[in-house]
Tab-separated table of N, CA and C in Angstrom:
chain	number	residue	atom	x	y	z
A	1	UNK	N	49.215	8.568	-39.416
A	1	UNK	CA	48.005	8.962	-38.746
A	1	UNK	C	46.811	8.355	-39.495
A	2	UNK	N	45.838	7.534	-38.032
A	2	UNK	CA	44.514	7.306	-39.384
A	2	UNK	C	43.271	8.322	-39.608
A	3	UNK	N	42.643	7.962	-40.768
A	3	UNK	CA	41.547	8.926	-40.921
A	3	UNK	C	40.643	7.954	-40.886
A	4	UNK	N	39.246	8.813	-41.112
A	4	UNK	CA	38.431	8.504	-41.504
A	4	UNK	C	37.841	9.019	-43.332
A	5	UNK	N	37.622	7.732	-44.143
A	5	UNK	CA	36.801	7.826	-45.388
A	5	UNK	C	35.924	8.763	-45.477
A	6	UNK	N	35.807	9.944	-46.239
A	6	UNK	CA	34.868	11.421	-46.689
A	6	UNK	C	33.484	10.136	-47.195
A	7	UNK	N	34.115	9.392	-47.934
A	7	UNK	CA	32.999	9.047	-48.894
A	7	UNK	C	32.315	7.769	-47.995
A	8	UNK	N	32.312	6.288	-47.665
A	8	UNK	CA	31.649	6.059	-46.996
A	8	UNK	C	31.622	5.959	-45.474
A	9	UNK	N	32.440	6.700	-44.930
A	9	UNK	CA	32.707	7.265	-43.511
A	9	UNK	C	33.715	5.590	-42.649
A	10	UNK	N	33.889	4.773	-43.416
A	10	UNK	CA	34.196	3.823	-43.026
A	10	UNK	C	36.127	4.441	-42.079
A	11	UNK	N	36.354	3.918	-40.962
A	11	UNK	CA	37.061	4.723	-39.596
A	11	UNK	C	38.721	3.754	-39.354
A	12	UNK	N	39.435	4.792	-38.728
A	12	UNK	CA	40.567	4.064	-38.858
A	12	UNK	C	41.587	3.314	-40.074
A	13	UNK	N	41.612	4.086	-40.886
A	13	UNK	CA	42.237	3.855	-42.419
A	13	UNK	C	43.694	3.979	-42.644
A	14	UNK	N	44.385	3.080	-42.307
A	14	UNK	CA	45.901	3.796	-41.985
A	14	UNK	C	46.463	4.262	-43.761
A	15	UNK	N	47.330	5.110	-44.196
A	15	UNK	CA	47.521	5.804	-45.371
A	15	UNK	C	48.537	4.660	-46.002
A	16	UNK	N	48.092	4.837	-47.487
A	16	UNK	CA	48.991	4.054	-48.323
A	16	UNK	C	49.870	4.777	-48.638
A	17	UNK	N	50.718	5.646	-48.647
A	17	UNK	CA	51.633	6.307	-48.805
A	17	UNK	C	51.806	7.453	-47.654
A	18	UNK	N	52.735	8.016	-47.747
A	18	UNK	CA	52.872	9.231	-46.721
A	18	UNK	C	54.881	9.702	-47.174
A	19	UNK	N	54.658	10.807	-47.510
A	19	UNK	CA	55.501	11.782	-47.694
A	19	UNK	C	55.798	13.004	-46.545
A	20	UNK	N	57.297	13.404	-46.160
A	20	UNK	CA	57.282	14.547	-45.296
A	20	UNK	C	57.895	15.547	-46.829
A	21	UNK	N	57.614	16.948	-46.734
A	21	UNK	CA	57.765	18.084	-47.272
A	21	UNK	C	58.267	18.861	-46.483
A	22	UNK	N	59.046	19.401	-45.845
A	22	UNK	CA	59.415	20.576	-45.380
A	22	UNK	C	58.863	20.146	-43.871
A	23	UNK	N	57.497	21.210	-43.385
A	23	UNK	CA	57.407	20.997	-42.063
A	23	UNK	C	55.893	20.272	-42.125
A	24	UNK	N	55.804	19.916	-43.411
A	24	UNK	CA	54.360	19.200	-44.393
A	24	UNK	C	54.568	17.966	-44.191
A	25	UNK	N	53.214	17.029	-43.769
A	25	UNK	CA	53.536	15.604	-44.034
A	25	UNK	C	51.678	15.526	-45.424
A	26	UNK	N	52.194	14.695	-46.191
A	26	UNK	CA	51.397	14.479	-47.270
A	26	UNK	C	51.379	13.167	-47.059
A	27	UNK	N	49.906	12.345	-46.826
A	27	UNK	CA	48.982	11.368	-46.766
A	27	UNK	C	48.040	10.477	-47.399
A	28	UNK	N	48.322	9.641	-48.136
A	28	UNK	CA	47.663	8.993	-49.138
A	28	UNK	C	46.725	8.329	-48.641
A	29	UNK	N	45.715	8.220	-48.888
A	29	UNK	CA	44.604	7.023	-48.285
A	29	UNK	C	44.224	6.231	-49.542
A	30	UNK	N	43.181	4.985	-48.843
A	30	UNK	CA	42.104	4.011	-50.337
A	30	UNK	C	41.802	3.538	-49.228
A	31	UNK	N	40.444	4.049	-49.114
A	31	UNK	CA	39.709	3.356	-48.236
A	31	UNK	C	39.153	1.667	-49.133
A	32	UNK	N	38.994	0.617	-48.033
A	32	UNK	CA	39.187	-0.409	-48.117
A	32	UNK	C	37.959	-1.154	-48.805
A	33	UNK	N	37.051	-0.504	-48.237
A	33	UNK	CA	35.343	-0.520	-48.148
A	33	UNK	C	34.778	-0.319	-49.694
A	34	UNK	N	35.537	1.354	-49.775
A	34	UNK	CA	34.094	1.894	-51.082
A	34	UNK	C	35.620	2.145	-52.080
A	35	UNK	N	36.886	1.990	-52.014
A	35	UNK	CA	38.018	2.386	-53.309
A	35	UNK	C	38.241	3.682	-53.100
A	36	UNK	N	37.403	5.008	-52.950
A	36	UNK	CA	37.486	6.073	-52.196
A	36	UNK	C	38.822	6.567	-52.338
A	37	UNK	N	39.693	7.319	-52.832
A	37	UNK	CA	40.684	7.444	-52.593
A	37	UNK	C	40.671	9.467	-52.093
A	38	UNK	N	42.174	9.956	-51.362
A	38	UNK	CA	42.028	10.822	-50.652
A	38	UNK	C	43.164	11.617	-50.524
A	39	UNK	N	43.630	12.295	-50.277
A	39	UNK	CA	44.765	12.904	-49.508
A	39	UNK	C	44.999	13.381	-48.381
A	40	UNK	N	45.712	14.068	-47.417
A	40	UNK	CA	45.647	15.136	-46.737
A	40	UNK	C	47.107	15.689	-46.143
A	41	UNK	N	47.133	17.241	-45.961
A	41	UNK	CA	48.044	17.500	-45.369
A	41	UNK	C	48.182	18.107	-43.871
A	42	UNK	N	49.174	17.975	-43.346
A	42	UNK	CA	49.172	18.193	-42.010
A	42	UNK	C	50.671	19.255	-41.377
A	43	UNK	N	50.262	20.418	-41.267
A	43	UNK	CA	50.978	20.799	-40.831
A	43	UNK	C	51.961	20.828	-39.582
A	44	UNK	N	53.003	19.988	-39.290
A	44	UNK	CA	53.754	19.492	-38.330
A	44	UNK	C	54.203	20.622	-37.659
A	45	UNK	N	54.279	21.789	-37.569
A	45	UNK	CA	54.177	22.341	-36.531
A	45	UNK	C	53.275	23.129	-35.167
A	46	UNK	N	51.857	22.637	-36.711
A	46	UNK	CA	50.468	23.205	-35.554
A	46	UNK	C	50.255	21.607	-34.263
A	47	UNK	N	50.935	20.824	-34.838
A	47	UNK	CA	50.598	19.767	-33.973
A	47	UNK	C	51.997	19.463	-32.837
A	48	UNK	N	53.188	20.144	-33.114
A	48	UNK	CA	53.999	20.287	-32.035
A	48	UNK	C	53.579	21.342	-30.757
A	49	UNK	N	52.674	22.756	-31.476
A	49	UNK	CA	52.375	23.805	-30.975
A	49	UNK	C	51.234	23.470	-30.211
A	50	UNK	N	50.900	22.572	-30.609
A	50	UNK	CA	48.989	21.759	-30.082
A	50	UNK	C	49.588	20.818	-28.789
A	51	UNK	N	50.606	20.197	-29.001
A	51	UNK	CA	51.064	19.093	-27.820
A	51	UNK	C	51.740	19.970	-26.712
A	52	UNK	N	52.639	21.081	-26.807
A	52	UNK	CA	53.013	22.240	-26.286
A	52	UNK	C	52.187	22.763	-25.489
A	53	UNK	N	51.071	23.152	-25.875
A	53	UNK	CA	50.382	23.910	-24.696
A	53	UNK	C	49.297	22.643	-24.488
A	54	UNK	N	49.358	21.922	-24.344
A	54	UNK	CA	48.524	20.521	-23.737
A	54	UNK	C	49.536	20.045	-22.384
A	55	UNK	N	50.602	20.261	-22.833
A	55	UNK	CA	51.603	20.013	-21.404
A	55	UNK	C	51.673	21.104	-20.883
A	56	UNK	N	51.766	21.863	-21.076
A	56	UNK	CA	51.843	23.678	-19.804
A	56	UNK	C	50.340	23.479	-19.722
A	57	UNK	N	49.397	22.938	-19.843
A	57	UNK	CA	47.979	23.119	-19.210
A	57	UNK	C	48.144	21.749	-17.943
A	58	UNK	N	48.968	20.720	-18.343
A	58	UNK	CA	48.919	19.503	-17.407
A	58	UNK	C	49.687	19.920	-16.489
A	59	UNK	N	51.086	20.758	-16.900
A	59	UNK	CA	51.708	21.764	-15.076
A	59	UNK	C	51.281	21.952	-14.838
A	60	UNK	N	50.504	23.332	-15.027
A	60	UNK	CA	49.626	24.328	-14.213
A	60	UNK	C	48.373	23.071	-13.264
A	61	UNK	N	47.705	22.356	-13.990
A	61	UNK	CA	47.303	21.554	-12.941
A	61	UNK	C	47.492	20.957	-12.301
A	62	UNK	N	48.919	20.316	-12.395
A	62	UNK	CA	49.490	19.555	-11.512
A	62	UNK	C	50.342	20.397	-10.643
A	63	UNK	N	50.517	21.593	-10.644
A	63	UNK	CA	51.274	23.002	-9.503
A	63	UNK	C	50.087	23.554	-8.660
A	64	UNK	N	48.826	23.464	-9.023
A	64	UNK	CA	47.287	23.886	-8.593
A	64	UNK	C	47.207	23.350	-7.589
């Protein structure tokens, strides 16, 4: 997944590393621009649970 740089906002940064943990994915960044370096984690099931009800909202409109 890309981010965006905290420090000079510079967009689309794909991660130099990336680790899965459990239901954890851990994300390395260096932004390219300012050296900036970053982390982040992402919990892989708020984003199965997020795509989940994004499709039962596209039934219901497409049964409407």
């Amino acid at each position: 997944m890309k981010d965006t740089c905290p420090s000079c906002l510079a967009r689309d940064i794909a991660p130099a590393e990336s680790r899965t943990r459990g239901d954890r994915t851990v994300d390395g960044y260096r932004c390219p621009r300012c050296g900036h370096t970053w982390a982040t984690v992402r919990d892989l099931t708020a984003y199965s649970e997020l795509h989940a009800r994004r499709a039962q909202r596209r039934s219901r409109r497409n049964a409407a």
